[in-house]
Coordinates of C-alpha atoms and ligand atoms in Angstrom, one line a residue:
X1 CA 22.4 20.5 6.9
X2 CA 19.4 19.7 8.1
X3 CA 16.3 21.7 7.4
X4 CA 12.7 21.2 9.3
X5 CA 9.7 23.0 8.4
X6 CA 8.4 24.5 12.0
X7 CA 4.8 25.2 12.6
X8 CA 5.5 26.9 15.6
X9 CA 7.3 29.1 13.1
X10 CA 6.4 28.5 10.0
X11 CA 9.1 28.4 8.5
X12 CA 11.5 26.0 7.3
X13 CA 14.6 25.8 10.1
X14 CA 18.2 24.4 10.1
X15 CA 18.1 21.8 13.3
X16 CA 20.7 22.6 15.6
X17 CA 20.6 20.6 18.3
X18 CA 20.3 21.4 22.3
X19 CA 23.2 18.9 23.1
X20 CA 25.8 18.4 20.8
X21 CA 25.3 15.4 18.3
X22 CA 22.1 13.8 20.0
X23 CA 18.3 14.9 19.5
X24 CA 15.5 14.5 21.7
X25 CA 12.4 13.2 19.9
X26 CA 8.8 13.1 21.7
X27 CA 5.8 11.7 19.3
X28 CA 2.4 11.9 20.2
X29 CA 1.2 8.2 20.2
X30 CA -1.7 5.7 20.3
X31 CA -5.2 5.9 22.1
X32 CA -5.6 2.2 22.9
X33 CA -8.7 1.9 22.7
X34 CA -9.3 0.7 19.5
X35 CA -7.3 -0.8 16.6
X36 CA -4.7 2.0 15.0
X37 CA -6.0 3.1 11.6
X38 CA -3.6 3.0 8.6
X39 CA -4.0 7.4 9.3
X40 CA -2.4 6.5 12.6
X41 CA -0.3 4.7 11.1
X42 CA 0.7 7.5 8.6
X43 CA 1.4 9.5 11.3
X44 CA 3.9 6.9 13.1
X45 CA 5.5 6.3 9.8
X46 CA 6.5 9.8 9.7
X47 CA 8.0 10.3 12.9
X48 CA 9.8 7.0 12.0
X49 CA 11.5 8.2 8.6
X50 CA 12.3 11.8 10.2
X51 CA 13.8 9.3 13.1
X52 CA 16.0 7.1 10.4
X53 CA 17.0 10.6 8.8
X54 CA 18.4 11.9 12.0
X55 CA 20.6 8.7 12.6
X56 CA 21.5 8.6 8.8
X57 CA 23.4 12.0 10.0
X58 CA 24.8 10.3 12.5
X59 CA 22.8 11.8 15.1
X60 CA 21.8 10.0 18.4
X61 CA 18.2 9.9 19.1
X62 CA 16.4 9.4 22.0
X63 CA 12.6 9.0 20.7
X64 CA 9.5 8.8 23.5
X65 CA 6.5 7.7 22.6
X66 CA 3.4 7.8 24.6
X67 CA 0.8 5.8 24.9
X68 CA -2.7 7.4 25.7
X69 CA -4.6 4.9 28.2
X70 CA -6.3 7.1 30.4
X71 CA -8.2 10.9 30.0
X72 CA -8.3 11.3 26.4
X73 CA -12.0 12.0 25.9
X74 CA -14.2 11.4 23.1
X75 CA -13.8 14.7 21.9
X76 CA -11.4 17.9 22.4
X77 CA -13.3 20.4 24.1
X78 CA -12.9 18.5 27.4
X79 CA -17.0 16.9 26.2
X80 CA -17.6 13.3 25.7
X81 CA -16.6 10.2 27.5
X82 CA -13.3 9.0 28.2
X83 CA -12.4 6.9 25.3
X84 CA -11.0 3.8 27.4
X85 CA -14.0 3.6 28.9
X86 CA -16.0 3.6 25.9
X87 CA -13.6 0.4 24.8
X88 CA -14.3 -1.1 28.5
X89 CA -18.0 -1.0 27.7
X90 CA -17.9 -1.7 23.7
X91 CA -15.8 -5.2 25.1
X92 CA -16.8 -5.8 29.0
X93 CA -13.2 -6.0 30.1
X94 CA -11.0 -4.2 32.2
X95 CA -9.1 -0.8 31.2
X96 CA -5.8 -2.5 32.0
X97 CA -7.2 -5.6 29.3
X98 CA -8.0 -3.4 26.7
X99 CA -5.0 -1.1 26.8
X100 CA -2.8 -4.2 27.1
X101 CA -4.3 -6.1 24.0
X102 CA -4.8 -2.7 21.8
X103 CA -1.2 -2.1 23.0
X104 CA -0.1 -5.5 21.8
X105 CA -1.6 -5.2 18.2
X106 CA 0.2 -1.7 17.9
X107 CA 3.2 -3.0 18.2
X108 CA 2.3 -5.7 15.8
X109 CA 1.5 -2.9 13.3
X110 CA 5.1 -1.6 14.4
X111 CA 6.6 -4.5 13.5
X112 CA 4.9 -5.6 10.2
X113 CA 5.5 -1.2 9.1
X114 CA 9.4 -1.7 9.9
X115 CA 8.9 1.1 12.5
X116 CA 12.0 0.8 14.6
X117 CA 11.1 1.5 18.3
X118 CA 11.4 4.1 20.2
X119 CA 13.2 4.3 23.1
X120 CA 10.4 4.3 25.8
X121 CA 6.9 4.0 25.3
X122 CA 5.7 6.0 28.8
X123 CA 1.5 5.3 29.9
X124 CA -0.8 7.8 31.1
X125 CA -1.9 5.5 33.9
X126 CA 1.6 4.9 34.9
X127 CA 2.5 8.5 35.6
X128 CA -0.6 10.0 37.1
X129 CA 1.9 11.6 40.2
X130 CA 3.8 13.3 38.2
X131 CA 0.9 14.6 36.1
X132 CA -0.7 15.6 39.5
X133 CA 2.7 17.6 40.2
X134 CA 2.5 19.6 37.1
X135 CA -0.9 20.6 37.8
X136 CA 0.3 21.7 41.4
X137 CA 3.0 23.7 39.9
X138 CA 0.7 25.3 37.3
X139 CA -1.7 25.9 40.3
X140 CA 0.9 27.1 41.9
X141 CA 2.2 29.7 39.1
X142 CA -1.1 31.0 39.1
X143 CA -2.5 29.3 36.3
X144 CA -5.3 27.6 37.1
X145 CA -9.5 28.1 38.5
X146 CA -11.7 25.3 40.0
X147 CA -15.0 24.6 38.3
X148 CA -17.4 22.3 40.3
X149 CA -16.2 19.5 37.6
X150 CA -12.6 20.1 37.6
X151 CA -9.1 21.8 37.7
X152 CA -9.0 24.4 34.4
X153 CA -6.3 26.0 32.7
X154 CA -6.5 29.5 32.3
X155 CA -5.5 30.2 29.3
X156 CA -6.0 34.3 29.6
X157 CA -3.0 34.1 31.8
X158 CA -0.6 32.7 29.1
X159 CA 0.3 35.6 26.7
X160 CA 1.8 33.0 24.0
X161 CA -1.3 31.0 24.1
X162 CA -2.3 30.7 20.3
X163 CA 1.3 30.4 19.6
X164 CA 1.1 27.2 17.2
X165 CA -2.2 27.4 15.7
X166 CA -1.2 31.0 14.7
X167 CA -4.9 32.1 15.7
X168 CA -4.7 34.9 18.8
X169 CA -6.8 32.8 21.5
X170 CA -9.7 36.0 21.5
X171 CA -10.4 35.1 17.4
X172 CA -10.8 31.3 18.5
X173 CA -12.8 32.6 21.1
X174 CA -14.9 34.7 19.6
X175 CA -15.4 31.8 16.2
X176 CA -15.6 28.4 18.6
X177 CA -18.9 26.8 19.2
X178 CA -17.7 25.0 22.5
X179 CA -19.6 24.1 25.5
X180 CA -18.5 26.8 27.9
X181 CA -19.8 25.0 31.1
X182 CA -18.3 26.6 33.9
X183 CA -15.3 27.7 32.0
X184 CA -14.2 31.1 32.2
X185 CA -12.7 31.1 28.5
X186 CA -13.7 28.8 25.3
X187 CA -10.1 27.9 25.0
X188 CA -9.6 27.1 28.6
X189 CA -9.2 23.0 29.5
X190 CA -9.0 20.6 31.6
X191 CA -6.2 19.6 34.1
X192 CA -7.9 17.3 36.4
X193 CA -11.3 16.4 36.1
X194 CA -13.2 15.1 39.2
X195 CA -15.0 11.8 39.3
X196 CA -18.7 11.9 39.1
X197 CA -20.3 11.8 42.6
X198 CA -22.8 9.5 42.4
X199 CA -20.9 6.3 41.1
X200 CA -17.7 4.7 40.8
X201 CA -15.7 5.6 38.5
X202 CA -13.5 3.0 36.6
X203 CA -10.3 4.7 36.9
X204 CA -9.7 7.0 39.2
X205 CA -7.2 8.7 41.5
X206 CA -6.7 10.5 44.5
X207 CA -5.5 13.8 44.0
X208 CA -5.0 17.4 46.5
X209 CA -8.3 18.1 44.4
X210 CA -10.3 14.7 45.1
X211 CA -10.9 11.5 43.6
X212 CA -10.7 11.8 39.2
X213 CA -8.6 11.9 36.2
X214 CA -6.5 13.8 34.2
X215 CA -7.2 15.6 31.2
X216 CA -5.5 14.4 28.1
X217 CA -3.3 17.4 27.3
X218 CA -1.7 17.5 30.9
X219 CA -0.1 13.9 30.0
X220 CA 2.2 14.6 26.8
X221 CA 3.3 17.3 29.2
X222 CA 4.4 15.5 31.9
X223 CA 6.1 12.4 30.5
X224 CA 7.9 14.3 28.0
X225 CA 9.8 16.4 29.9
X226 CA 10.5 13.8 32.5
X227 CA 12.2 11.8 30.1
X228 CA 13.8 14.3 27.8
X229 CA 14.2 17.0 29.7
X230 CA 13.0 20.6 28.4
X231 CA 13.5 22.1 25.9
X232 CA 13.7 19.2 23.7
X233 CA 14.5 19.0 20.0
X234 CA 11.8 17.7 17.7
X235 CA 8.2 17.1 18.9
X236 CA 5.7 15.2 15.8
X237 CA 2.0 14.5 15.8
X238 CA -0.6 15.0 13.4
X239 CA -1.9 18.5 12.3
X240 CA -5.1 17.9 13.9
X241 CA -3.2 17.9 17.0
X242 CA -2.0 21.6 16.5
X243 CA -5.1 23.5 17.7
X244 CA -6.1 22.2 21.0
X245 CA -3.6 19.3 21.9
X246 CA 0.0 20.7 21.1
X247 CA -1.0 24.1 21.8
X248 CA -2.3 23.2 25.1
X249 CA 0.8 20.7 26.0
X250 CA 2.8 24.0 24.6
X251 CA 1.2 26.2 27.4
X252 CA 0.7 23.8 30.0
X253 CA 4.8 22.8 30.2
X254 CA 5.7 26.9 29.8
X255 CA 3.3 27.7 32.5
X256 CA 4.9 24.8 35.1
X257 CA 8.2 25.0 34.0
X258 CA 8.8 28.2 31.9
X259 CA 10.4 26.9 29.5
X260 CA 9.7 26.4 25.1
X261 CA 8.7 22.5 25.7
X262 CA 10.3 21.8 22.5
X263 CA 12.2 24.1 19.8
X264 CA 10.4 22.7 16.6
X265 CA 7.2 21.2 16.1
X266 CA 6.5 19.1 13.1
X267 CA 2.9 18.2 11.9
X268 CA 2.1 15.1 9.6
X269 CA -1.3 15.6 7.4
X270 CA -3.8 13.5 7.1
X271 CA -4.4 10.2 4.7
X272 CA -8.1 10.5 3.5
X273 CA -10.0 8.2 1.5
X274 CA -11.5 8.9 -1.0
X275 CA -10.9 12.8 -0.5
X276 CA -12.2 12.7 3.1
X277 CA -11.6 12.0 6.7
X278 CA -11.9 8.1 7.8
X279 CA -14.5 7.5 9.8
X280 CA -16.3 4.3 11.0
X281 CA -19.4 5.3 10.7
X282 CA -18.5 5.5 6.4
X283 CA -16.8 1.9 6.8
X284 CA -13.6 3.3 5.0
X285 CA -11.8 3.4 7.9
X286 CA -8.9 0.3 7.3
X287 CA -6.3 -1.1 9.8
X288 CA -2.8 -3.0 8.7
X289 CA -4.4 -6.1 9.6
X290 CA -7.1 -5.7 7.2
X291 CA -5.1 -4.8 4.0
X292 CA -3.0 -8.3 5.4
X293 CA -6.5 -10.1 5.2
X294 CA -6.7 -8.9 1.6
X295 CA -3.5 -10.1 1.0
X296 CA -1.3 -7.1 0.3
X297 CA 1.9 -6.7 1.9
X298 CA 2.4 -3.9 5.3
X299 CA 5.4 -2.6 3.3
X300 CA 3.6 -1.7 -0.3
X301 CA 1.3 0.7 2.7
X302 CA 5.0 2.2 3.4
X303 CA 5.9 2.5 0.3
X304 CA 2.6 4.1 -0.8
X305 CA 3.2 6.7 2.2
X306 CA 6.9 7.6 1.1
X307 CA 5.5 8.8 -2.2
X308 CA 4.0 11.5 -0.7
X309 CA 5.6 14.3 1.1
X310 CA 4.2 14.1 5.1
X311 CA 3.0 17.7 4.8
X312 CA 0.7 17.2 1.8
X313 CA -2.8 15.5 1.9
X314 CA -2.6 11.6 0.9
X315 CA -6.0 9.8 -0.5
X316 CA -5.7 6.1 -0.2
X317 CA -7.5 3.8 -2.2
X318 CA -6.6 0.2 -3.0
X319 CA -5.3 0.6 -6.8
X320 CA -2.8 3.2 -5.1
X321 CA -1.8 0.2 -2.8
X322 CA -1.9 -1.7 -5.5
X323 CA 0.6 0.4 -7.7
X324 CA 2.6 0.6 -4.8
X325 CA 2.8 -2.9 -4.2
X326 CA 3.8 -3.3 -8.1
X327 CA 6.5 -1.2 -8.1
X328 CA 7.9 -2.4 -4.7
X329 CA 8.2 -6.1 -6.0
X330 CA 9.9 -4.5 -9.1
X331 CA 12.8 -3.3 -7.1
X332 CA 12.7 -6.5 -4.8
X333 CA 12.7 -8.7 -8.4
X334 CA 15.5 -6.5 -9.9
X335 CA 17.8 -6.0 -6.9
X336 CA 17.8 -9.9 -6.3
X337 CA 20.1 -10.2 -9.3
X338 CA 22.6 -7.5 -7.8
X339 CA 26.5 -8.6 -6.9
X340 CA 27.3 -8.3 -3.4
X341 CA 27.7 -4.8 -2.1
X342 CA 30.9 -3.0 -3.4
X343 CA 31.8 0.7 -3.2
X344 CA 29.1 2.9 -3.1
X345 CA 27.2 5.9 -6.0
X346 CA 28.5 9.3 -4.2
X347 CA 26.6 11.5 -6.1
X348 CA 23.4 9.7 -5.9
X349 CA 24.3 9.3 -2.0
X350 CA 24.5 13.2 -1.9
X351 CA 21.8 13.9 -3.9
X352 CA 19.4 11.5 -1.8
X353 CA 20.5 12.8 1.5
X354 CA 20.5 16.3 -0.1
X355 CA 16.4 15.4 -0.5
X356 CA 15.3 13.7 2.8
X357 CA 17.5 15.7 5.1
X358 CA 15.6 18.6 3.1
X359 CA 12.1 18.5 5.2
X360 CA 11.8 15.2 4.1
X361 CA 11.7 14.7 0.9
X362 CA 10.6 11.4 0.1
X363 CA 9.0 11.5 -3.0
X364 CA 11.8 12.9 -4.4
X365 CA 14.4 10.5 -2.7
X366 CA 12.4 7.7 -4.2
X367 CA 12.8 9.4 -7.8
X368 CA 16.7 9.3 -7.3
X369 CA 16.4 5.9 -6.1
X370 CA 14.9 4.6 -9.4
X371 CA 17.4 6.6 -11.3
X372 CA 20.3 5.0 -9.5
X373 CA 18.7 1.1 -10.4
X374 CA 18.2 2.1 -13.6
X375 CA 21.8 4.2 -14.1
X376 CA 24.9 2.6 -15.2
X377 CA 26.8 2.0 -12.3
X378 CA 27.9 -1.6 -11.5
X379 CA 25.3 -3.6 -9.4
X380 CA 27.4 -4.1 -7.0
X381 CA 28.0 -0.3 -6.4
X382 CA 24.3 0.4 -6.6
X383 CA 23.7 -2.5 -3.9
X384 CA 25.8 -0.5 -1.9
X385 CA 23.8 2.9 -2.2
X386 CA 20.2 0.8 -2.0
X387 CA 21.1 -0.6 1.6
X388 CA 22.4 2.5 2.5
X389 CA 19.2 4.6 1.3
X390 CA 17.0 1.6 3.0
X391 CA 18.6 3.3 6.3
X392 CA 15.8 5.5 6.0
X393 CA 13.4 4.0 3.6
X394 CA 13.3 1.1 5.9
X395 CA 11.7 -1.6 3.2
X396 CA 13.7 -4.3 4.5
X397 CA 15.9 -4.5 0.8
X398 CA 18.4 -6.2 2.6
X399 CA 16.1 -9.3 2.2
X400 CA 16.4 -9.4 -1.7
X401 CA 19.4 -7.9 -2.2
X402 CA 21.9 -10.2 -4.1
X403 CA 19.4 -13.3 -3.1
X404 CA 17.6 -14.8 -5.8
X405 CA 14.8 -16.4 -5.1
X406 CA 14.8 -20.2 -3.8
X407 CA 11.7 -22.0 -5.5
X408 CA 10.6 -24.9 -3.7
X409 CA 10.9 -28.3 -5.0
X410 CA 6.7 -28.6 -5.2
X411 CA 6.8 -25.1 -7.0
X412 CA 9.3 -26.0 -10.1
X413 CA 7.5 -28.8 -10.7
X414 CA 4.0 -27.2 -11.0
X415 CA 5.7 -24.8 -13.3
X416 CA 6.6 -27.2 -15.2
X417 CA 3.8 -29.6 -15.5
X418 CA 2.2 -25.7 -16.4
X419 CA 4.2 -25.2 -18.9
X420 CA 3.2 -28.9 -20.8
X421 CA -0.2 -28.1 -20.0
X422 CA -0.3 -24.8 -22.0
X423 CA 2.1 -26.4 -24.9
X424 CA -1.1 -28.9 -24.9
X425 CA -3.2 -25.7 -25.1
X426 CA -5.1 -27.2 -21.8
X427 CA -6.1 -24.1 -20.3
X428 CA -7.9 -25.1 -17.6
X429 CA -5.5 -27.5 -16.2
X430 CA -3.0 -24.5 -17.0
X431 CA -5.3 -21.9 -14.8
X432 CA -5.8 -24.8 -12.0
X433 CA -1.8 -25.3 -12.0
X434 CA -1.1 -21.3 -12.0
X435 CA -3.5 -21.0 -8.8
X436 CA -1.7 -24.3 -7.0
X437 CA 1.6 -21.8 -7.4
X438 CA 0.0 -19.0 -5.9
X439 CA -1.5 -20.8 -2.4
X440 CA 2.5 -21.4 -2.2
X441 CA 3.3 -18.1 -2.6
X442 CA 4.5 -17.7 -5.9
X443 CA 3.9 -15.9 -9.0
X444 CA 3.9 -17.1 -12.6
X445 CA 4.7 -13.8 -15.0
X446 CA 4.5 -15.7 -18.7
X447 CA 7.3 -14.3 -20.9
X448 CA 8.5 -15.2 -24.2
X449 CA 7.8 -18.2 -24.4
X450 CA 9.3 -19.4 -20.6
X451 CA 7.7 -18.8 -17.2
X452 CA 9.4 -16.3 -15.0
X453 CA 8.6 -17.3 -10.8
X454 CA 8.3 -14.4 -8.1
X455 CA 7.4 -14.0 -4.7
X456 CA 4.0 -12.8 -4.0
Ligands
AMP501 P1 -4.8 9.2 18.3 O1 -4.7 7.8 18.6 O2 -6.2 9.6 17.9 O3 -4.3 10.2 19.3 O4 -4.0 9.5 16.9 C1 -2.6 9.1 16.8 C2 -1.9 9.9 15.8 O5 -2.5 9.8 14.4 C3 -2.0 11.4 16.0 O6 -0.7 12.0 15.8 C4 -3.0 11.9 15.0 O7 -2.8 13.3 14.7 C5 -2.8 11.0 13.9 N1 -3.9 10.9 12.9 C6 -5.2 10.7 13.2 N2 -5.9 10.5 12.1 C7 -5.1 10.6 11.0 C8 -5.2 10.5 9.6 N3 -6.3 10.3 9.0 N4 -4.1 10.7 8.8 C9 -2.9 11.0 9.4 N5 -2.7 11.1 10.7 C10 -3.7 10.9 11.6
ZN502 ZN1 0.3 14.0 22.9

C-alpha cells in the first residue's frame, strides 16, 4: 500500500489511483531565467524518487513537467517584472535565447542528478491558446472582473478558495500586506495581464482582451489538464508554492472545468543554508555546476538529499556534502567486491519498500540499506537487493557493482614509485607523487603498511 501525506488534506492517504494501474503525475518546474539552485533542485529530486517509487510498484506513470518561460513575475502578488524579461535585460538576448540555454543547463542538472525524465516537458509560450481558452471559460463561468491592467480572478466567487493553504481567504485578507491596485479582493490574481501602452512589449499576444501576457498561475492550469486529463493523481511543488501558486491553479482549473485538478497534493520543503532561505543577494545561493567546480560529485548532493525526509527542513553546508560524499564512495568501494547478482534479501526488500512507499521514507530506507551491506547474507544476494533498491535511490550502483576498479597503467606505477619514496622516508617526493594520482582521478588511502587505490 501506498500512503501519501496530502496537504490538501492533511492527512496521510492510501493512493488509489483514477485509472487502474497508471498514475498521472504533474510537477511544477523551472523558471528559466536563471540557473536552477541546488533548492530547485531538491524540489525536482523529490518528485523524481516519489516517481521511481510509483514504478517500483509497478505502476505506470505519466509525469509532466512544465517549464515557466513566460508570466511568472518577480514576485507573487501579480507585482514586479516578468522574470524572463529581467534575464533578457541582465544578458541582452532574446526570451527565446535565454529560455533555450537556461533550459539546456536544466537538463544538464537532470542528467548529472540521475533524474529520469518526465514524459513531456510543456512551455508557457507554447500554449498561450489554450491558456487564453481557460480564461474565456472562467470568464465565462462567471469568475472573472477587468481592471484597467488586466483580466482578475475573483476569488470571492470560489467557496473552496483557501482550500490548500488551510487559511479561509477573509483571514488572508484581512493579515496580507499586498498591493490592492484595482483588485477587488487581496487574494484575487491575475489571468491575463495587458501590455503596457506606451511601448512594445517583448512578449506579447493577442488575446479577446488585447495585446499581453498571462499570469503565471493560469499556465500549470492549462497544460496540466491538457495532458493528463482532470482529476489527475499526484501534483508536487515546493511548499512555498501552496499559498498563492497551487491554490490559485487549484481554483482556477475548478472554476473552468469544475473539477478537483488533482486528488493529492504533495509539498517538498525547503533546503536552507545555513538555517535560512538562499538568496543571491547573501551569496549562499549554489548551483550543481558549482559544487562540480569544487570537485564534489552531483550524486553525493542526492545522496545528501535522501537523508532527509522531503517534508522536513534540510540545511546544506559543504561538510554535510562532504559526509555525504564519504559515505557514498564507501558503498561504491564495498559493493565493487560483490559476486554477480544472485537471489535477492526478501525481508530487507519488504522492509525497504515497507519505508519509501510509506510517505517516502528515505532516511529510513537508507538505514536498512546499510544494514543489508553490512548483514550476513551472501554478496551476491545483497547485490541483488542494492540494484533493486537503486530503482529508487537512483545512485547509479550498477556502475560499481561487482566491478573492481581498473587502475591505469600510469597510476600503479606512481603508486609504486610512492610507495619506494615513503620506504625512503622522502616525503616530499611521496606528497608530490600522491597529488600526480589524484589529477588522474585516483585516491591513495595508506593502510597497513600497502596503499589501497579508489576513485575520486
Ligand atoms: P521556481 O523556478 O522558482 O518556480 O522553483 C522551482 C521549484 O523549486 C518549485 O517547486 C519551488 O517551490 C522549489 N524551491 C524553490 N526554492 C527552494 C528551496 N530553497 N528548497 C526546496 N525547494 C525550493
Ligand atoms: Zn506550477
Amino acid at each position: 500500500m501506498l500512503r501519501f501525506y496530502n496537504t490538501l488534506t492533511r492527512n496521510k492517504e492510501e493512493l488509489r489511483p483514477i485509472h487502474e494501474g497508471k498514475v498521472g503525475l504533474y510537477s511544477c518546474g523551472p523558471t528559466v531565467y536563471w540557473f536552477a539552485h541546488i533548492g530547485n533542485m531538491r524540489s525536482f529530486l523529490f518528485a523524481d524518487i516519489l516517481r521511481r517509487t510509483l514504478e517500483l510498484n509497478g505502476l505506470e506513470v505519466k509525469m509532466v513537467m512544465n517549464i515557466t518561460d513566460v508570466g511568472h513575475l518577480t514576485g507573487d502578488a501579480d507585482e514586479g517584472e516578468d522574470k524572463m524579461l529581467v534575464g533578457m535585460r541582465r544578458e541582452g538576448k532574446t526570451a527565446f535565447e535565454i529560455a533555450e540555454f537556461y533550459t539546456a543547463a536544466f537538463m544538464r542538472d537532470l542528467e548529472r542528478l540521475n533524474i529520469k525524465q518526465a514524459n513531456l516537458y510543456p512551455k508557457a509560450t507554447a500554449h498561450i491558446p489554450e491558456q487564453i481558452a481557460m480564461v474565456e471559460a472562467l470568464e465565462k463561468n462567471g469568475f472573472t472582473y477587468r481592471t484597467s491592467d488586466g483580466i482578475y480572478f475573483d476569488t470571492s466567487r470560489l467557496s473552496t478558495y483557501g482550500a490548500l493553504c488551510g487559511q479561509k481567504a477573509a483571514e488572508k485578507l484581512a493579515g496580507a500586506r499586498v498591493e490592492m491596485g484595482e483588485k477587488r479582493h487581496a487574494t484575487d490574481f491575475a489571468l491575463w495581464k495587458f501590455s503596457p501602452t506606451d511601448v512594445q512589449r517583448e512578449m506579447e499576444w493577442d488575446s479577446p482582451w488585447g495585446k499581453g501576457f498571462p499570469g503565471w498561475h493560469i499556465e500549470c492550469s492549462a497544460m496540466s489538464t491538457k495532458y493528463l486529463d482532470a482529476p489527475f493523481d499526484i501534483h508536487t511543488g515546493g511548499i512555498d508554492h501552496i499559498a498563492v501558486h497551487h491554490e490559485n491553479e487549484l481554483a482556477q482549473t475548478k472554476g473552468a472545468l469544475g473539477v478537483l485538478e488533482a486528488n493529492i497534493w504533495m509539498h517538498n520543503e525547503f533546503l536552507t543554508v545555513n538555517d535560512g532561505k538562499m538568496s543571491k543577494s547573501l551569496g549562499n545561493l549554489y548551483t550543481i555546476e558549482e559544487l562540480v567546480e569544487k570537485g564534489y560529485d552531483p550524486l553525493a548532493f542526492r545522496f545528501l538529499a535522501l537523508g532527509a525526509h522531503y517534508r522536513s527542513k534540510l540545511n546544506f553546508s559543504f561538510e554535510a556534502l562532504e559526509g555525504a560524499q564519504n559515505a557514498l564512495r564507501k558503498l561504491r568501494d564495498i559493493v565493487r567486491s560483490w559476486e554477480a547478482p544472485a537471489v535477492g534479501c526478501a525481508q530487507f526488500e519488504s522492509r525497504f519498500l515497507e519505508a519509501i512507499n510509506d510517505d517516502l521514507n528515505t532516511p529510513q530506507a537508507l538505514a536498512i540499506l546499510w544494514e543489508m551491506v553490512d548483514s550476513e547474507y551472501s554478496t551476491g544476494a545483497k547485490a541483488r537487493t542494492l540494484l533493486w533498491m537503486d530503482h529508487v535511490l537512483g545512485l547509479r550502483l550498477d556502475e560499481c557493482v561487482g566491478k573492481p576498479i581498473e587502475v591505469p597503467d600510469e597510476v600503479a606505477r606512481l603508486v609504486k614509485e610512492r610507495e619506494e619514496a615513503r620506504r625512503q622516508k622522502d616525503w616530499t617526493l611521496s606528497d608530490e607523487l600522491r597529488a600526480r594520482v589524484e589529477a588522474l582521478g585516483f585516491i591513495i588511502e595508506d593502510a597497513n603498511g600497502h596503499s589501497n587505490i579508489r576513485k575520486l
